[in-house]
Amino acid sequence: SAFSFKGKNTTVSEIGNALNVRTVLEGSVRRSGDRLRITAKLVNAEDGYQLWSERFDGEMKDIFELQDEITLVVIDKLKVNFLSKEKAAVLKRMTDNPEAYEYYLKGIYYRWKLVPEEFGKCLKYFQLAVEADPKFGMAYFGVASYYGYGTAWGLVDMPPSEGWAKAETAINRSIEADPTLPEIQLTLAAFDLVNRRKFNAAGEAIRREVSANPDFAEIHHAHAFYSLVTGSFAEAIDESSQALQLDPLSVNYSRFLGVSFLFAKRFDEAIEQFHQALELEPNNPNVLEILAEAYSHKGLFEDALNARFKAAKFEGDSEMAGIIENNIDDFEGAVRAVALKQIERMNMKLATGEFVLAIHFVRAYMMLGDNDQTFEWLKRAVEERNVFPLLMNHDPFYDRLRSDPRFQESMEYVGCNSQGHREV
């Protein structure tokens, strides 16, 4: 969250309010060749009063020693009393290689850009981090998260079976380097839930990690997702809220809180939350698309089309934006035209040997009202090990299919039924 303020003319008070903190650590780094000069200061967020300031000099090869020195001074100035175990955790280094660490940070930045073109860039940096330090456990985790998270959410252009196999190889290397990382346990839980569909095992693992690492936002986010899959909407909203409280500038956590409201059919709150997410990132197409869905559930069709138009525009899809604009006064006509164009594009990809997620065909044929084609593609969609079949049982988008026995058969195959989930 803190990095989002870089280069912006934001006051310390505004930063403190946004991050819900009382004290802000400011710093600057000057580099001349291999020499570093780091200036750090602690500032009271309420009144801007400078509590402490100090300059640290060293060489690039000593960057992690400087980091530890600054950390210990800050702990002392804040009068934080850590147990020895807690202090060791704070000072724990992921790598001693500055170059590897820099590549890793760049990978993490792109890892949270949840559109395929941006997300895809993270793999290059994680692989460079591995090359720079072959013992860097979090770098292997980064590679695993690219394939695992990317496969789970349809962000990588490969069949799920291939994506999960690559993710498993990388996570095993990460375990060899550092089996204690909570990120690894979280990834293993995702394997159980999404790839193996072992709902109980995944739930137990996630709850253990929440208890062990209550201040880790991504674990609360994972718990929120698991709660949506199992239909525990109140828990999903609570866990999403906790993730967002821990990382208040995460557009992804903000969006997912809105999704939790959407699944609970609290559409007004969902719309409000999506607008809060757009305040963080006004041009985010993922938020705009799900906002359009929430508007549709409320019968606000003009607003829905406007949100869809903006999403297409910000994705650089001028053709789709034009289709929506040409049908802006005809919601049903716009939906049909968009669906036909999506199907045309997907069939062209299939014809050239590209992989296309079956769930995209399911949604497009639903938009056309073609139930036979919808269920034909649904048979394929439930075979693919990603998040989408898991979410269908409670996603209001699919409500009109629920009375059809073919839908219930599909949910039974995934491991879902009207009573909940079972191991498959």
Short mmCIF file of C-alpha atoms in Angstrom, two decimals:
data_model
loop_
_atom_site.label_atom_id
_atom_site.label_comp_id
_atom_site.label_asym_id
_atom_site.label_seq_id
_atom_site.Cartn_x
_atom_site.Cartn_y
_atom_site.Cartn_z
CA SER A 1 0.00 0.00 0.00
CA ALA A 2 2.74 2.45 0.93
CA PHE A 3 4.31 2.27 -2.54
CA SER A 4 1.11 3.64 -4.08
CA PHE A 5 2.02 7.07 -2.69
CA LYS A 6 5.38 7.19 -4.47
CA GLY A 7 5.66 10.28 -6.66
CA LYS A 8 2.36 11.74 -5.43
CA ASN A 9 1.89 15.05 -3.65
CA THR A 10 0.21 13.55 -0.59
CA THR A 11 0.53 14.83 2.97
CA VAL A 12 1.61 12.62 5.85
CA SER A 13 -1.81 13.12 7.43
CA GLU A 14 -3.55 11.87 4.27
CA ILE A 15 -1.24 8.85 4.11
CA GLY A 16 -1.89 8.05 7.77
CA ASN A 17 -5.65 8.25 7.28
CA ALA A 18 -5.56 6.10 4.14
CA LEU A 19 -3.44 3.41 5.80
CA ASN A 20 -5.10 3.71 9.21
CA VAL A 21 -1.77 4.25 11.00
CA ARG A 22 -0.58 6.72 13.66
CA THR A 23 3.06 6.96 12.56
CA VAL A 24 4.57 7.12 9.08
CA LEU A 25 8.13 6.13 8.18
CA GLU A 26 9.43 8.34 5.38
CA GLY A 27 12.68 7.75 3.58
CA SER A 28 14.84 8.63 0.63
CA VAL A 29 17.70 6.77 -1.02
CA ARG A 30 20.57 8.36 -2.93
CA ARG A 31 22.95 6.17 -4.86
CA SER A 32 26.35 7.07 -6.30
CA GLY A 33 28.02 4.09 -7.88
CA ASP A 34 28.03 1.43 -5.17
CA ARG A 35 27.58 3.97 -2.35
CA LEU A 36 24.21 4.48 -0.67
CA ARG A 37 22.86 7.22 1.55
CA ILE A 38 19.52 6.51 3.18
CA THR A 39 17.64 9.17 5.12
CA ALA A 40 14.80 7.93 7.31
CA LYS A 41 12.39 9.76 9.59
CA LEU A 42 9.35 8.94 11.70
CA VAL A 43 6.47 11.39 11.50
CA ASN A 44 3.30 11.65 13.58
CA ALA A 45 0.48 11.21 11.06
CA GLU A 46 -1.97 13.36 13.01
CA ASP A 47 0.00 16.61 13.16
CA GLY A 48 3.05 16.02 10.93
CA TYR A 49 5.46 16.34 13.86
CA GLN A 50 8.84 14.72 13.18
CA LEU A 51 9.56 12.19 15.91
CA TRP A 52 12.98 11.06 14.71
CA SER A 53 15.38 11.41 11.79
CA GLU A 54 18.70 9.79 10.95
CA ARG A 55 21.07 9.27 8.03
CA PHE A 56 22.59 5.89 7.15
CA ASP A 57 25.58 5.44 4.82
CA GLY A 58 26.83 2.21 3.29
CA GLU A 59 27.52 0.24 0.13
CA MET A 60 25.06 -1.54 -2.13
CA LYS A 61 26.44 -4.90 -1.05
CA ASP A 62 25.45 -4.00 2.53
CA ILE A 63 21.87 -3.01 1.69
CA PHE A 64 20.30 -5.72 3.85
CA GLU A 65 22.53 -4.88 6.84
CA LEU A 66 21.39 -1.27 6.47
CA GLN A 67 17.79 -2.43 6.27
CA ASP A 68 18.19 -4.42 9.51
CA GLU A 69 19.87 -1.46 11.23
CA ILE A 70 17.06 0.90 10.26
CA THR A 71 14.43 -1.65 11.32
CA LEU A 72 15.96 -2.04 14.79
CA VAL A 73 16.23 1.73 15.28
CA VAL A 74 12.60 2.21 14.24
CA ILE A 75 11.46 -0.54 16.63
CA ASP A 76 13.36 1.20 19.42
CA LYS A 77 11.97 4.66 18.61
CA LEU A 78 8.42 3.33 18.46
CA LYS A 79 8.94 1.62 21.82
CA VAL A 80 7.69 -1.66 20.40
CA ASN A 81 8.35 -4.62 22.70
CA PHE A 82 8.93 -7.72 20.58
CA LEU A 83 9.57 -11.20 21.82
CA SER A 84 12.82 -12.65 20.48
CA LYS A 85 10.83 -14.86 18.09
CA GLU A 86 8.90 -11.85 16.78
CA LYS A 87 12.06 -9.78 16.33
CA ALA A 88 13.67 -12.64 14.42
CA ALA A 89 10.64 -12.76 12.13
CA VAL A 90 10.87 -9.01 11.47
CA LEU A 91 14.57 -9.27 10.63
CA LYS A 92 14.27 -12.46 8.58
CA ARG A 93 15.71 -12.03 5.12
CA MET A 94 14.18 -13.65 2.08
CA THR A 95 17.50 -13.40 0.21
CA ASP A 96 20.94 -11.85 0.63
CA ASN A 97 21.06 -10.95 -3.06
CA PRO A 98 19.88 -7.34 -3.70
CA GLU A 99 19.43 -7.96 -7.41
CA ALA A 100 17.22 -11.01 -6.78
CA TYR A 101 15.16 -9.06 -4.26
CA GLU A 102 14.65 -6.19 -6.72
CA TYR A 103 13.45 -8.61 -9.40
CA TYR A 104 11.13 -10.23 -6.86
CA LEU A 105 9.55 -6.88 -5.91
CA LYS A 106 8.92 -6.09 -9.58
CA GLY A 107 7.31 -9.50 -9.99
CA ILE A 108 5.01 -8.90 -7.02
CA TYR A 109 3.96 -5.55 -8.51
CA TYR A 110 2.81 -7.19 -11.75
CA ARG A 111 1.42 -10.24 -9.98
CA TRP A 112 -1.42 -8.09 -8.63
CA LYS A 113 -2.24 -6.62 -12.05
CA LEU A 114 -5.10 -8.99 -12.70
CA VAL A 115 -5.42 -8.48 -16.44
CA PRO A 116 -3.56 -11.03 -18.59
CA GLU A 117 -1.29 -8.56 -20.41
CA GLU A 118 0.05 -7.01 -17.18
CA PHE A 119 -0.10 -10.15 -15.04
CA GLY A 120 2.01 -12.02 -17.58
CA LYS A 121 4.97 -9.70 -16.94
CA CYS A 122 5.44 -11.01 -13.39
CA LEU A 123 6.81 -14.38 -14.57
CA LYS A 124 9.86 -12.80 -16.22
CA TYR A 125 10.87 -11.02 -13.01
CA PHE A 126 10.29 -14.04 -10.77
CA GLN A 127 12.43 -16.16 -13.10
CA LEU A 128 15.17 -13.51 -13.07
CA ALA A 129 15.03 -13.55 -9.26
CA VAL A 130 15.48 -17.34 -9.29
CA GLU A 131 18.44 -17.04 -11.65
CA ALA A 132 20.04 -14.40 -9.42
CA ASP A 133 19.52 -16.51 -6.27
CA PRO A 134 18.60 -20.19 -6.83
CA LYS A 135 17.95 -20.55 -3.06
CA PHE A 136 15.40 -17.71 -2.94
CA GLY A 137 12.22 -19.47 -1.76
CA MET A 138 9.88 -16.55 -2.37
CA ALA A 139 11.10 -16.25 -5.95
CA TYR A 140 10.01 -19.86 -6.59
CA PHE A 141 6.75 -19.02 -4.84
CA GLY A 142 6.37 -16.16 -7.31
CA VAL A 143 6.74 -18.56 -10.24
CA ALA A 144 4.25 -20.91 -8.58
CA SER A 145 1.78 -18.07 -8.02
CA TYR A 146 2.04 -17.07 -11.68
CA TYR A 147 1.07 -20.54 -12.84
CA GLY A 148 -1.25 -21.40 -9.92
CA TYR A 149 -3.08 -18.09 -9.48
CA GLY A 150 -2.98 -17.49 -13.22
CA THR A 151 -4.50 -20.91 -13.93
CA ALA A 152 -7.09 -20.55 -11.18
CA TRP A 153 -8.34 -17.22 -12.54
CA GLY A 154 -7.82 -17.82 -16.26
CA LEU A 155 -4.95 -15.33 -16.60
CA VAL A 156 -2.53 -17.67 -18.38
CA ASP A 157 -2.98 -18.97 -21.91
CA MET A 158 -2.73 -22.71 -21.26
CA PRO A 159 -4.97 -25.62 -20.23
CA PRO A 160 -5.45 -25.86 -16.44
CA SER A 161 -3.77 -29.28 -16.28
CA GLU A 162 -0.58 -27.80 -17.73
CA GLY A 163 -0.72 -24.70 -15.52
CA TRP A 164 -1.17 -26.68 -12.31
CA ALA A 165 1.69 -29.03 -13.20
CA LYS A 166 4.05 -26.08 -13.68
CA ALA A 167 2.81 -24.51 -10.45
CA GLU A 168 3.42 -27.72 -8.52
CA THR A 169 7.00 -27.97 -9.79
CA ALA A 170 7.72 -24.40 -8.65
CA ILE A 171 6.04 -24.77 -5.26
CA ASN A 172 8.10 -27.89 -4.54
CA ARG A 173 11.27 -25.88 -5.21
CA SER A 174 9.95 -23.18 -2.89
CA ILE A 175 9.33 -25.75 -0.14
CA GLU A 176 12.90 -27.03 -0.52
CA ALA A 177 14.20 -23.47 -0.03
CA ASP A 178 11.95 -22.45 2.89
CA PRO A 179 9.03 -24.67 4.01
CA THR A 180 7.95 -22.18 6.72
CA LEU A 181 6.63 -19.49 4.38
CA PRO A 182 2.90 -18.83 4.97
CA GLU A 183 2.56 -18.06 1.26
CA ILE A 184 3.49 -21.67 0.52
CA GLN A 185 0.83 -23.03 2.87
CA LEU A 186 -1.70 -20.76 1.21
CA THR A 187 -0.73 -22.01 -2.24
CA LEU A 188 -1.01 -25.64 -1.11
CA ALA A 189 -4.51 -24.88 0.19
CA ALA A 190 -5.37 -23.39 -3.22
CA PHE A 191 -4.13 -26.60 -4.86
CA ASP A 192 -6.48 -28.59 -2.64
CA LEU A 193 -9.44 -26.31 -3.24
CA VAL A 194 -9.24 -25.44 -6.92
CA ASN A 195 -7.22 -28.22 -8.53
CA ARG A 196 -8.05 -31.22 -6.33
CA ARG A 197 -11.46 -29.97 -5.11
CA LYS A 198 -10.80 -31.17 -1.58
CA PHE A 199 -12.98 -28.60 0.11
CA ASN A 200 -12.60 -29.78 3.70
CA ALA A 201 -8.82 -30.09 3.55
CA ALA A 202 -8.51 -26.66 1.97
CA GLY A 203 -10.79 -25.07 4.55
CA GLU A 204 -8.86 -26.56 7.46
CA ALA A 205 -5.54 -25.36 6.01
CA ILE A 206 -6.83 -21.84 5.42
CA ARG A 207 -8.27 -21.57 8.93
CA ARG A 208 -4.94 -22.72 10.40
CA GLU A 209 -3.11 -20.02 8.49
CA VAL A 210 -5.60 -17.35 9.57
CA SER A 211 -4.94 -18.30 13.21
CA ALA A 212 -1.17 -18.43 12.72
CA ASN A 213 -0.89 -15.23 10.65
CA PRO A 214 -3.81 -12.93 11.56
CA ASP A 215 -2.04 -9.85 10.16
CA PHE A 216 -1.45 -11.33 6.69
CA ALA A 217 -4.01 -9.75 4.37
CA GLU A 218 -3.77 -12.36 1.62
CA ILE A 219 -4.74 -15.15 4.01
CA HIS A 220 -7.94 -13.31 4.95
CA HIS A 221 -8.56 -12.79 1.23
CA ALA A 222 -8.16 -16.54 0.65
CA HIS A 223 -10.53 -17.27 3.54
CA ALA A 224 -13.07 -14.88 2.00
CA PHE A 225 -12.84 -16.71 -1.33
CA TYR A 226 -13.28 -20.09 0.37
CA SER A 227 -16.31 -18.71 2.21
CA LEU A 228 -17.91 -17.62 -1.06
CA VAL A 229 -17.33 -21.06 -2.55
CA THR A 230 -19.08 -22.67 0.43
CA GLY A 231 -21.89 -20.10 0.55
CA SER A 232 -20.87 -18.53 3.88
CA PHE A 233 -21.58 -14.97 2.77
CA ALA A 234 -21.37 -13.25 6.17
CA GLU A 235 -17.97 -14.84 6.75
CA ALA A 236 -16.84 -13.84 3.25
CA ILE A 237 -17.81 -10.22 3.90
CA ASP A 238 -16.06 -10.25 7.29
CA GLU A 239 -12.86 -11.80 5.93
CA SER A 240 -12.83 -9.50 2.90
CA SER A 241 -13.23 -6.53 5.23
CA GLN A 242 -10.29 -7.71 7.34
CA ALA A 243 -8.08 -8.12 4.27
CA LEU A 244 -8.98 -4.62 3.14
CA GLN A 245 -8.37 -3.18 6.60
CA LEU A 246 -4.87 -4.68 6.56
CA ASP A 247 -4.19 -3.42 3.02
CA PRO A 248 -6.63 -0.52 2.53
CA LEU A 249 -5.22 0.58 -0.83
CA SER A 250 -5.58 -2.81 -2.52
CA VAL A 251 -8.03 -2.43 -5.38
CA ASN A 252 -8.28 -6.23 -5.58
CA TYR A 253 -9.31 -6.63 -1.94
CA SER A 254 -11.72 -3.72 -2.30
CA ARG A 255 -13.24 -5.32 -5.38
CA PHE A 256 -13.54 -8.70 -3.68
CA LEU A 257 -15.45 -7.17 -0.77
CA GLY A 258 -17.89 -5.92 -3.40
CA VAL A 259 -18.07 -9.42 -4.90
CA SER A 260 -18.89 -10.78 -1.44
CA PHE A 261 -21.81 -8.35 -1.18
CA LEU A 262 -22.86 -9.30 -4.71
CA PHE A 263 -22.99 -13.02 -3.92
CA ALA A 264 -25.02 -12.21 -0.80
CA LYS A 265 -27.41 -10.30 -3.13
CA ARG A 266 -26.78 -7.10 -1.21
CA PHE A 267 -26.55 -5.26 -4.49
CA ASP A 268 -26.66 -1.68 -3.19
CA GLU A 269 -23.70 -2.37 -0.91
CA ALA A 270 -21.90 -4.14 -3.74
CA ILE A 271 -22.32 -1.12 -6.02
CA GLU A 272 -21.12 1.23 -3.29
CA GLN A 273 -18.06 -0.95 -2.65
CA PHE A 274 -17.19 -1.18 -6.35
CA HIS A 275 -17.27 2.61 -6.51
CA GLN A 276 -14.86 2.72 -3.57
CA ALA A 277 -12.57 0.37 -5.49
CA LEU A 278 -12.76 2.69 -8.50
CA GLU A 279 -11.64 5.57 -6.30
CA LEU A 280 -8.40 3.63 -5.85
CA GLU A 281 -8.07 2.82 -9.57
CA PRO A 282 -10.66 4.58 -11.77
CA ASN A 283 -9.72 2.76 -14.97
CA ASN A 284 -9.69 -0.80 -13.63
CA PRO A 285 -11.66 -2.92 -16.14
CA ASN A 286 -12.17 -5.81 -13.70
CA VAL A 287 -13.98 -3.51 -11.29
CA LEU A 288 -16.01 -1.86 -14.05
CA GLU A 289 -17.16 -5.21 -15.45
CA ILE A 290 -18.37 -6.55 -12.11
CA LEU A 291 -19.97 -3.16 -11.36
CA ALA A 292 -21.92 -3.55 -14.61
CA GLU A 293 -23.11 -6.94 -13.38
CA ALA A 294 -24.29 -5.44 -10.09
CA TYR A 295 -26.16 -2.70 -11.95
CA SER A 296 -27.85 -5.35 -14.10
CA HIS A 297 -29.10 -7.21 -11.03
CA LYS A 298 -30.64 -3.94 -9.82
CA GLY A 299 -32.29 -3.29 -13.19
CA LEU A 300 -30.08 -0.24 -13.79
CA PHE A 301 -29.40 -1.18 -17.39
CA GLU A 302 -28.17 2.18 -18.66
CA ASP A 303 -25.61 2.32 -15.85
CA ALA A 304 -24.62 -1.26 -16.62
CA LEU A 305 -23.92 -0.48 -20.28
CA ASN A 306 -21.98 2.66 -19.38
CA ALA A 307 -19.77 0.62 -17.04
CA ARG A 308 -19.26 -2.05 -19.73
CA PHE A 309 -18.38 0.66 -22.24
CA LYS A 310 -15.75 2.14 -19.92
CA ALA A 311 -14.28 -1.30 -19.24
CA ALA A 312 -13.89 -2.01 -22.96
CA LYS A 313 -12.45 1.46 -23.53
CA PHE A 314 -9.86 1.14 -20.77
CA GLU A 315 -8.90 -2.34 -22.02
CA GLY A 316 -8.16 -0.76 -25.38
CA ASP A 317 -10.93 -2.77 -27.06
CA SER A 318 -12.30 -0.09 -29.36
CA GLU A 319 -14.33 -2.60 -31.38
CA MET A 320 -16.27 -3.82 -28.33
CA ALA A 321 -16.64 -0.27 -27.01
CA GLY A 322 -18.13 0.70 -30.37
CA ILE A 323 -20.61 -2.19 -30.28
CA ILE A 324 -21.82 -1.13 -26.83
CA GLU A 325 -22.00 2.54 -27.81
CA ASN A 326 -24.05 1.72 -30.90
CA ASN A 327 -26.58 -0.13 -28.70
CA ILE A 328 -26.43 2.15 -25.66
CA ASP A 329 -30.22 2.66 -25.65
CA ASP A 330 -31.01 -1.04 -26.15
CA PHE A 331 -29.74 -3.16 -23.26
CA GLU A 332 -30.86 -6.52 -24.65
CA GLY A 333 -29.54 -5.63 -28.09
CA ALA A 334 -26.19 -4.61 -26.61
CA VAL A 335 -25.92 -7.80 -24.56
CA ARG A 336 -26.68 -9.91 -27.63
CA ALA A 337 -24.22 -8.02 -29.84
CA VAL A 338 -21.45 -8.29 -27.25
CA ALA A 339 -22.06 -12.02 -26.79
CA LEU A 340 -22.00 -12.69 -30.54
CA LYS A 341 -18.72 -10.79 -30.91
CA GLN A 342 -17.21 -12.69 -27.96
CA ILE A 343 -18.18 -16.04 -29.48
CA GLU A 344 -16.81 -15.00 -32.87
CA ARG A 345 -13.47 -14.05 -31.31
CA MET A 346 -13.25 -17.21 -29.21
CA ASN A 347 -13.98 -19.45 -32.19
CA MET A 348 -11.22 -17.69 -34.13
CA LYS A 349 -8.79 -18.43 -31.31
CA LEU A 350 -9.82 -22.08 -31.20
CA ALA A 351 -9.35 -22.32 -34.96
CA THR A 352 -5.71 -21.22 -34.58
CA GLY A 353 -5.05 -23.70 -31.76
CA GLU A 354 -5.23 -21.21 -28.90
CA PHE A 355 -6.67 -22.27 -25.56
CA VAL A 356 -9.98 -20.69 -24.49
CA LEU A 357 -11.66 -21.28 -21.14
CA ALA A 358 -14.98 -23.07 -21.56
CA ILE A 359 -16.59 -20.81 -18.94
CA HIS A 360 -16.31 -17.87 -21.35
CA PHE A 361 -18.50 -19.75 -23.82
CA VAL A 362 -20.93 -20.62 -21.01
CA ARG A 363 -21.39 -16.96 -20.11
CA ALA A 364 -21.63 -15.81 -23.71
CA TYR A 365 -24.32 -18.36 -24.61
CA MET A 366 -26.19 -17.48 -21.42
CA MET A 367 -26.21 -13.86 -22.58
CA LEU A 368 -27.77 -15.08 -25.85
CA GLY A 369 -30.35 -17.16 -23.96
CA ASP A 370 -29.18 -20.35 -25.74
CA ASN A 371 -29.56 -22.93 -22.98
CA ASP A 372 -28.57 -25.94 -25.07
CA GLN A 373 -25.21 -24.43 -26.02
CA THR A 374 -24.80 -23.10 -22.47
CA PHE A 375 -25.08 -26.59 -20.98
CA GLU A 376 -22.98 -28.14 -23.74
CA TRP A 377 -20.12 -25.83 -22.77
CA LEU A 378 -20.86 -26.21 -19.07
CA LYS A 379 -19.98 -29.91 -19.38
CA ARG A 380 -16.51 -28.83 -20.47
CA ALA A 381 -16.26 -25.98 -17.98
CA VAL A 382 -16.71 -28.21 -14.92
CA GLU A 383 -13.87 -30.42 -16.18
CA GLU A 384 -11.46 -27.47 -16.11
CA ARG A 385 -9.80 -27.00 -12.74
CA ASN A 386 -10.19 -23.29 -12.11
CA VAL A 387 -12.22 -21.11 -9.74
CA PHE A 388 -15.19 -20.53 -12.01
CA PRO A 389 -17.06 -23.84 -11.57
CA LEU A 390 -16.53 -23.51 -7.80
CA LEU A 391 -18.19 -20.10 -7.70
CA MET A 392 -21.14 -20.93 -9.95
CA ASN A 393 -23.20 -22.55 -7.20
CA HIS A 394 -23.67 -19.18 -5.45
CA ASP A 395 -23.02 -16.61 -8.18
CA PRO A 396 -26.33 -14.79 -8.91
CA PHE A 397 -25.34 -14.53 -12.58
CA TYR A 398 -26.34 -18.20 -12.94
CA ASP A 399 -29.63 -18.00 -11.03
CA ARG A 400 -31.82 -18.61 -14.07
CA LEU A 401 -30.09 -21.96 -14.68
CA ARG A 402 -30.64 -23.38 -11.21
CA SER A 403 -34.03 -24.96 -11.89
CA ASP A 404 -32.59 -27.00 -14.77
CA PRO A 405 -31.52 -30.52 -13.69
CA ARG A 406 -28.45 -30.20 -15.94
CA PHE A 407 -27.14 -27.40 -13.74
CA GLN A 408 -27.55 -29.44 -10.57
CA GLU A 409 -25.80 -32.38 -12.24
CA SER A 410 -22.88 -30.11 -13.10
CA MET A 411 -22.66 -28.80 -9.55
CA GLU A 412 -22.74 -32.35 -8.19
CA TYR A 413 -19.83 -33.20 -10.46
CA VAL A 414 -17.80 -30.27 -9.09
CA GLY A 415 -18.62 -31.31 -5.54
CA CYS A 416 -21.38 -28.79 -4.83
CA ASN A 417 -24.99 -29.40 -4.02
CA SER A 418 -27.83 -27.59 -2.31
CA GLN A 419 -26.56 -28.74 1.10
CA GLY A 420 -23.00 -27.49 0.58
CA HIS A 421 -19.82 -29.25 -0.52
CA ARG A 422 -18.33 -32.68 -0.31
CA GLU A 423 -14.91 -34.13 -0.97
CA VAL A 424 -14.52 -35.38 -4.55
#
